[in-house]
Short mmCIF file of C-alpha atoms in Angstrom, two decimals:
data_model
loop_
_atom_site.label_atom_id
_atom_site.label_comp_id
_atom_site.label_asym_id
_atom_site.label_seq_id
_atom_site.Cartn_x
_atom_site.Cartn_y
_atom_site.Cartn_z
CA MET A 20 49.99 -12.48 24.07
CA GLY A 21 49.66 -10.67 20.84
CA LYS A 22 50.90 -8.08 18.44
CA LEU A 23 49.16 -4.73 18.72
CA LEU A 24 50.40 -1.35 17.62
CA CYS A 25 50.40 1.15 20.43
CA ASP A 26 49.09 4.18 18.60
CA SER A 27 45.34 3.67 18.43
CA THR A 28 44.88 5.45 15.13
CA THR A 29 47.78 3.59 13.56
CA ALA A 30 46.50 0.28 14.88
CA VAL A 31 43.15 0.67 13.18
CA ALA A 32 44.75 1.74 9.93
CA SER A 33 47.68 -0.66 9.77
CA SER A 34 47.13 -3.70 11.91
CA PRO A 35 45.71 -6.96 10.54
CA ALA A 36 42.51 -6.25 12.44
CA ALA A 37 41.79 -3.51 9.91
CA VAL A 38 41.88 -5.97 7.00
CA HIS A 39 38.21 -6.79 6.61
CA TRP A 40 37.43 -9.75 4.39
CA ALA A 41 33.73 -9.00 3.98
CA GLU A 42 31.66 -5.87 4.41
CA PRO A 43 29.57 -5.80 7.61
CA ASN A 44 25.91 -6.57 7.10
CA PRO A 45 24.04 -3.23 7.21
CA ALA A 46 20.79 -4.96 8.10
CA ALA A 47 19.38 -4.50 11.58
CA SER A 48 21.10 -6.84 14.01
CA ALA A 49 19.43 -9.44 16.15
CA PHE A 50 20.67 -7.83 19.36
CA GLU A 51 17.99 -7.84 22.02
CA PRO A 52 17.39 -4.44 23.67
CA VAL A 53 18.48 -4.34 27.30
CA ASP A 54 16.65 -2.41 29.98
CA LEU A 55 19.49 -0.98 32.03
CA ALA A 56 17.21 -0.48 34.99
CA ASP A 57 16.99 -4.28 35.27
CA SER A 58 20.71 -4.87 34.79
CA GLN A 59 23.12 -5.87 37.50
CA ILE A 60 24.37 -2.82 39.41
CA LEU A 61 27.88 -3.00 40.78
CA THR A 62 27.80 -2.13 44.47
CA ALA A 63 31.52 -2.17 45.26
CA SER A 64 33.37 1.12 45.56
CA SER A 65 34.95 2.46 42.40
CA GLY A 66 38.48 1.97 43.70
CA ALA A 67 38.06 -1.61 44.88
CA ALA A 68 37.85 -2.94 41.33
CA TRP A 69 41.47 -1.91 40.59
CA ASP A 70 43.18 -1.51 43.99
CA ASP A 71 44.47 -5.09 44.10
CA VAL A 72 45.59 -5.45 40.48
CA VAL A 73 49.35 -5.94 40.42
CA GLY A 74 51.76 -4.30 38.00
CA LEU A 75 49.98 -0.96 37.62
CA GLU A 76 51.51 2.47 38.08
CA ASP A 77 49.60 5.07 40.08
CA GLN A 78 48.51 7.02 36.99
CA GLN A 79 47.20 3.85 35.34
CA ARG A 80 45.31 2.83 38.47
CA ARG A 81 43.73 6.28 38.91
CA HIS A 82 42.58 6.37 35.29
CA LEU A 83 41.14 2.85 35.42
CA GLN A 84 39.34 3.67 38.66
CA LYS A 85 37.78 6.69 36.97
CA LEU A 86 36.65 4.54 34.04
CA HIS A 87 35.12 2.12 36.50
CA ALA A 88 33.40 4.82 38.54
CA ARG A 89 31.88 6.67 35.59
CA GLY A 90 31.55 3.82 33.12
CA VAL A 91 32.00 3.63 29.35
CA LEU A 92 29.13 3.96 26.91
CA TRP A 93 28.97 1.40 24.09
CA LYS A 94 26.68 2.48 21.28
CA HIS A 95 24.85 -0.18 19.34
CA PRO A 96 25.70 0.06 15.61
CA ASP A 97 22.11 0.95 14.78
CA ASP A 98 22.35 3.91 17.16
CA ARG A 99 25.58 5.02 15.50
CA ARG A 100 23.94 4.95 12.08
CA ASP A 101 20.79 6.85 13.04
CA GLY A 102 22.59 9.44 15.14
CA GLY A 103 21.39 8.06 18.44
CA GLY A 104 17.85 7.00 17.62
CA ARG A 105 16.25 9.30 20.17
CA ASP A 106 14.55 12.67 20.46
CA GLU A 107 16.11 15.44 22.50
CA GLY A 108 15.43 14.86 26.17
CA ASP A 109 15.10 11.09 25.86
CA ASP A 110 17.30 8.76 27.89
CA ALA A 111 20.13 6.82 26.22
CA PRO A 112 18.78 4.34 23.66
CA LYS A 113 18.05 0.99 25.24
CA ARG A 114 20.16 -0.78 22.61
CA SER A 115 23.24 1.04 23.87
CA MET A 116 24.80 0.18 27.19
CA VAL A 117 26.97 1.67 29.91
CA PHE A 118 29.60 -0.66 31.39
CA ARG A 119 31.76 -0.47 34.48
CA LEU A 120 34.97 -2.39 33.82
CA SER A 121 36.76 -4.38 36.50
CA HIS A 122 39.74 -6.69 36.30
CA GLY A 123 38.86 -10.34 35.77
CA GLY A 124 41.92 -11.88 37.40
CA GLU A 125 45.27 -13.23 36.28
CA VAL A 126 45.58 -15.86 33.56
CA SER A 127 48.52 -18.10 32.79
CA SER A 128 51.28 -16.75 30.52
CA ASP A 129 51.39 -19.96 28.53
CA GLY A 130 50.68 -18.52 25.09
CA ASN A 131 46.96 -19.26 25.36
CA CYS A 132 46.13 -16.09 27.29
CA LEU A 133 44.04 -14.49 24.52
CA PHE A 134 41.68 -17.44 24.53
CA THR A 135 41.72 -17.98 28.31
CA ALA A 136 41.01 -14.29 28.92
CA SER A 137 38.29 -14.24 26.25
CA GLN A 138 36.57 -17.24 27.83
CA ARG A 139 36.46 -15.45 31.18
CA ALA A 140 35.32 -12.15 29.69
CA MET A 141 32.47 -13.64 27.61
CA SER A 142 29.35 -14.61 29.48
CA SER A 143 28.24 -16.53 26.38
CA ALA A 144 31.37 -18.75 26.46
CA ARG A 145 30.47 -20.63 29.61
CA GLY A 146 31.43 -24.29 29.23
CA VAL A 147 33.81 -23.53 26.34
CA ASP A 148 37.49 -23.87 27.23
CA ALA A 149 40.42 -21.92 25.79
CA ARG A 150 41.40 -24.74 23.45
CA GLU A 151 37.92 -24.86 21.94
CA LEU A 152 37.97 -21.08 21.46
CA ARG A 153 41.28 -21.48 19.61
CA ARG A 154 39.78 -24.17 17.37
CA ARG A 155 36.73 -22.04 16.61
CA THR A 156 38.96 -19.06 15.82
CA VAL A 157 40.98 -21.06 13.29
CA ARG A 158 37.86 -22.57 11.76
CA ARG A 159 36.28 -19.14 11.34
CA PHE A 160 39.47 -17.84 9.71
CA LEU A 161 39.62 -20.72 7.21
CA GLU A 162 35.96 -20.31 6.25
CA ASP A 163 36.26 -16.57 5.69
CA PHE A 164 39.67 -16.77 4.04
CA GLY A 165 38.36 -19.44 1.67
CA SER A 166 35.53 -17.17 0.50
CA ALA A 167 37.68 -14.04 0.17
CA SER A 168 38.62 -12.50 -3.18
CA GLY A 169 42.12 -12.83 -4.55
CA GLU A 170 42.93 -9.25 -3.62
CA GLU A 171 41.65 -9.72 -0.07
CA LYS A 172 43.65 -12.93 0.35
CA GLU A 173 46.83 -11.21 -0.77
CA ALA A 174 46.28 -8.40 1.73
CA ILE A 175 45.93 -10.94 4.53
CA ASN A 176 48.95 -12.90 3.33
CA ASP A 177 50.97 -9.67 3.35
CA ALA A 178 49.91 -8.94 6.94
CA ILE A 179 50.86 -12.47 8.04
CA ARG A 180 54.25 -12.28 6.33
CA HIS A 181 54.92 -8.94 8.00
CA MET A 182 54.27 -10.43 11.45
CA TYR A 183 55.83 -13.89 11.15
CA SER A 184 58.19 -13.92 8.15
CA PRO A 185 59.47 -10.33 8.08
CA ASP A 186 61.86 -8.96 5.48
CA LEU A 187 65.14 -9.00 7.39
CA LYS A 188 66.60 -6.33 5.11
CA SER A 189 64.28 -3.68 6.52
CA GLY A 190 62.39 -2.75 9.67
CA TRP A 191 65.42 -2.22 11.88
CA GLY A 192 64.52 1.40 12.54
CA ILE A 193 61.54 0.07 14.53
CA HIS A 194 62.71 -3.29 15.86
CA VAL A 195 65.93 -4.29 17.59
CA VAL A 196 65.10 -7.98 17.28
CA GLN A 197 62.90 -9.58 14.61
CA GLU A 198 61.50 -13.09 14.72
CA VAL A 199 60.81 -15.64 12.01
CA LYS A 200 58.30 -18.35 12.88
CA LEU A 201 58.58 -21.84 11.38
CA LEU A 202 56.46 -24.95 11.86
CA ALA A 203 58.17 -28.31 12.43
CA LYS A 204 56.09 -31.49 12.26
CA LYS A 205 56.46 -33.36 15.52
CA HIS A 206 57.14 -36.67 13.78
CA ASP A 207 59.92 -35.04 11.72
CA ARG A 208 62.05 -34.22 14.78
CA VAL A 209 64.37 -37.22 14.32
CA SER A 210 65.10 -36.43 10.69
CA LEU A 211 65.58 -32.74 11.50
CA ASP A 212 68.10 -33.62 14.22
CA SER A 213 69.90 -35.96 11.80
CA GLY A 214 70.20 -33.15 9.27
CA ILE A 215 71.59 -30.78 11.92
CA GLU A 216 74.08 -33.42 13.06
CA GLU A 217 75.34 -33.89 9.51
CA LEU A 218 76.13 -30.19 9.24
CA LEU A 219 77.84 -30.25 12.63
CA GLN A 220 80.08 -33.06 11.38
CA LEU A 221 81.07 -30.74 8.52
CA GLY A 222 82.20 -28.14 11.05
CA MET A 223 79.24 -25.77 11.03
CA GLN A 224 78.30 -24.00 14.25
CA ARG A 225 75.27 -25.47 16.08
CA GLU A 226 72.88 -22.52 15.72
CA LEU A 227 73.81 -21.92 12.08
CA ALA A 228 73.29 -25.59 11.33
CA ALA A 229 69.89 -25.54 13.05
CA GLU A 230 68.90 -22.37 11.19
CA SER A 231 69.85 -23.92 7.85
CA ILE A 232 67.93 -27.17 8.39
CA TYR A 233 64.82 -25.54 9.85
CA LYS A 234 64.59 -22.95 7.07
CA GLU A 235 65.04 -25.67 4.46
CA ARG A 236 62.63 -28.28 5.83
CA CYS A 237 60.04 -26.46 7.97
CA ILE A 238 56.96 -24.48 6.99
CA PRO A 239 57.27 -20.67 7.16
CA VAL A 240 54.27 -18.81 8.56
CA ASN A 241 53.73 -16.52 5.59
CA ASP A 242 50.16 -16.97 4.32
CA GLY A 243 46.62 -17.86 5.36
CA PRO A 244 46.96 -21.68 5.34
CA SER A 245 50.22 -21.63 7.31
CA TRP A 246 48.76 -19.08 9.76
CA ALA A 247 45.88 -21.49 10.43
CA LYS A 248 48.37 -24.29 11.20
CA TYR A 249 50.36 -21.93 13.43
CA MET A 250 47.36 -20.54 15.32
CA SER A 251 46.12 -24.11 16.01
CA ILE A 252 49.18 -24.78 18.21
CA SER A 253 48.32 -24.65 21.92
CA GLY A 254 51.50 -26.19 23.34
CA SER A 255 49.79 -29.55 23.75
CA PRO A 256 51.30 -32.96 22.91
CA ASP A 257 48.31 -33.36 20.58
CA ASP A 258 49.50 -30.52 18.33
CA GLU A 259 50.62 -31.62 14.87
CA TYR A 260 53.40 -29.02 14.72
CA ASP A 261 55.98 -27.47 17.00
CA ILE A 262 56.88 -23.80 16.74
CA VAL A 263 60.51 -23.00 15.90
CA THR A 264 61.54 -19.35 16.34
CA LEU A 265 64.57 -17.77 14.68
CA GLN A 266 65.62 -14.45 16.22
CA TYR A 267 67.66 -11.92 14.27
CA THR A 268 69.34 -8.61 14.90
CA GLU A 269 70.57 -6.34 12.16
CA GLU A 270 73.93 -8.12 12.38
CA GLY A 271 72.42 -11.55 11.70
CA LEU A 272 71.17 -14.63 13.56
CA LEU A 273 70.82 -14.06 17.31
CA SER A 274 69.30 -17.32 18.55
CA VAL A 275 67.28 -20.39 17.61
CA ASP A 276 64.43 -21.47 19.88
CA GLU A 277 63.96 -25.10 18.88
CA ASN A 278 61.08 -25.69 21.35
CA ARG A 279 62.11 -29.32 21.73
CA GLU A 280 59.54 -30.02 24.44
CA GLY A 281 56.76 -28.67 22.22
CA HIS A 282 55.35 -26.44 24.96
CA ALA A 283 55.25 -23.20 22.97
CA ALA A 284 51.81 -22.01 21.91
CA ALA A 285 50.89 -19.54 19.18
CA PHE A 286 50.17 -16.16 20.75
CA GLY A 287 46.86 -14.64 19.70
CA ASP A 288 47.18 -11.71 17.28
CA ASP A 289 44.89 -9.10 15.73
CA ILE A 290 43.67 -11.53 13.08
CA ALA A 291 42.69 -14.04 15.75
CA ILE A 292 40.83 -11.35 17.73
CA GLU A 293 38.84 -10.33 14.65
CA CYS A 294 37.99 -13.99 13.99
CA LEU A 295 36.77 -14.34 17.58
CA ALA A 296 34.68 -11.21 17.17
CA THR A 297 33.15 -12.62 13.99
CA GLU A 298 32.55 -16.06 15.48
CA PHE A 299 30.57 -14.61 18.40
CA LYS A 300 29.12 -11.61 16.51
CA ARG A 301 30.30 -9.08 19.06
CA GLU A 302 32.88 -6.33 19.19
CA ILE A 303 36.06 -6.91 21.20
CA PHE A 304 37.84 -3.95 22.77
CA VAL A 305 41.46 -4.38 23.84
CA VAL A 306 42.08 -1.89 26.65
CA GLN A 307 45.75 -0.91 26.80
CA ALA A 308 47.24 0.87 29.81
CA HIS A 309 50.69 2.44 29.46
CA GLY A 310 52.92 3.83 32.17
CA SER A 311 54.76 7.09 32.66
CA ASP A 312 57.85 5.96 30.74
CA ALA A 313 55.65 5.71 27.65
CA MET A 314 55.70 9.52 27.68
CA VAL A 315 51.92 9.85 27.92
CA ASP A 316 49.98 11.83 30.48
CA GLU A 317 47.38 10.34 32.77
CA GLU A 318 44.43 11.26 30.55
CA ASN A 319 45.98 9.36 27.64
CA CYS A 320 47.55 6.39 29.42
CA VAL A 321 44.55 4.12 28.72
CA PHE A 322 42.97 3.64 25.32
CA PHE A 323 40.57 1.21 23.65
CA LEU A 324 41.43 -0.66 20.44
CA PRO A 325 38.27 -1.95 18.71
CA HIS A 326 38.09 -5.21 16.78
CA ARG A 327 34.81 -5.50 14.91
CA PRO A 328 33.21 -8.64 13.48
CA ARG A 329 32.93 -9.06 9.74
CA SER A 330 29.19 -9.57 10.12
CA GLU A 331 26.24 -8.24 12.10
CA ILE A 332 26.66 -7.50 15.81
CA CYS A 333 24.20 -9.53 17.87
CA GLU A 334 25.53 -9.19 21.43
CA PRO A 335 27.21 -6.54 23.59
CA PRO A 336 31.00 -6.29 23.36
CA PHE A 337 33.53 -7.87 25.64
CA PHE A 338 36.80 -6.39 26.84
CA LEU A 339 40.40 -7.58 27.22
CA PHE A 340 43.19 -5.86 29.14
CA MET A 341 46.87 -5.30 28.41
CA LYS A 342 49.04 -3.43 30.88
CA GLY A 343 52.53 -2.12 30.29
CA THR A 344 55.09 0.29 31.62
CA GLY A 345 56.56 1.46 28.32
CA TRP A 346 55.74 2.34 24.76
CA CYS A 347 54.49 -0.56 22.61
CA GLY A 348 53.73 -2.45 25.78
CA ALA A 349 57.34 -3.01 26.89
CA GLY A 350 56.67 -6.72 26.85
CA ALA A 351 53.04 -6.35 27.90
CA ASP A 352 51.76 -8.59 25.12
CA HIS A 353 49.69 -10.51 27.65
CA TYR A 354 45.90 -10.50 27.67
CA GLU A 355 43.83 -10.49 30.83
CA PRO A 356 40.04 -10.53 31.13
CA LEU A 357 37.90 -7.51 31.95
CA ILE A 358 34.47 -8.03 33.45
CA ALA A 359 31.91 -5.62 32.00
CA HIS A 360 29.15 -4.83 34.51
CA PRO A 361 26.06 -3.27 32.86
CA SER A 362 25.08 -0.19 34.84
CA SER A 363 21.90 1.83 35.15
CA VAL A 364 23.48 4.26 37.60
CA VAL A 365 25.64 6.37 35.28
CA SER A 366 24.00 8.93 32.98
CA HIS A 367 25.25 8.64 29.42
CA GLU A 368 26.15 12.34 29.45
CA LYS A 369 28.53 11.75 32.35
CA VAL A 370 30.34 8.61 31.26
CA ALA A 371 34.12 8.62 31.12
CA LEU A 372 34.25 7.49 27.49
CA VAL A 373 31.98 6.85 24.52
CA LEU A 374 33.16 3.91 22.44
#
C-alpha cells in the first residue's frame, strides 16, 4: 500500500518521488543492449493475461488488454537524450524495449505488498524476500539522506511531515480523515499502558488518554531518521517499534489504533519506491487503473507513474499495479506485481504507449 497522487502530472510535480537528492549521472549507463528477436515472445492471447484478474471494471480490463496486445515501448535514457539514436528507416534502437504487461498474481494485504510485489516483478530479485527488500530500501534511503545537502534534507523532511505528521489545521478540503503516525518502542508498552491508566483514574476518556500519552512519549514520523525507523517495520515480532495511528476529522480525534499485537507494517510510499529504483538502478512504473466512477473515459483510465533512480539506469524497468474504482484509488493503495514480457512482435510505431 502506498500514497500516490492520482493526477499523473501532479504526482510527478508534488509527490515525494519528485524530490531528487542527487542529479542522475549523465554518463552512459552499463545497460546491456537486448536483441528483441532473441527475447521471450508471449504466445498467450492478448485477453488471457487480464481475463481472470478480479476487481476490474470492463473499461479497465479492455484498456489493459489493449496495452498487453500492442505493448508499451520503454526508451533507454541514452535514446531519449540522442533523439532515438537511429537513422530514418532503422528499427527501434536495441537499447529500448517493447513490453507486454500481464498481471503477476495477488499478494497479501499485510502492509508489505510494495516489497512482495516488487520481488515478484523483478527478475533480478530472485532469492531476495520482501523483508530483505525493505531493509535494502531503508539502507539506501539512509545513505542518500546522509549525503544530501541541508536544503535537500529539509525538502524531504517536509514531504515526510506532510504524509505522516500533517498539519491538522489545514488540508480538510482534500481529506475527510487525516492520520498521524507515531512509533512506540515495543519494550515501552508496559510504561505506556501505566501512563494511560493514570489518566483514566483521573477521569479522562480512554481514547483521549491514549492520544495524550502516545503523543507525549512516542516518536512522530516527521523527518528522515524517523521515516527510516517507520519504514523498517514489517509487522514482525522482531521489529523494534510498533506503529500507533491517530485518526482525526476536522472536528477532532476520531480513533486511536494502538496496534497492540504489533502486526501493522509500514506501507510503502513514493520515497520507498524511489529508493528501490535507486538500489536496483532501474526505473519503476506504477500502473494505476481507475474505474468509471473516477469520471475518466476508457482511454484515460490507465496511466503510468514513473519513479526514476537517483543514479544511472543499468537494467530495464519493472512495473507495479494498482487498481481502483474511484478517484485517488478509492482505497486501492495496494500494490500487485506486473510481469513485463519483452516482445519482438510489436513494431515500435504501433505500440499502445511510449514511456
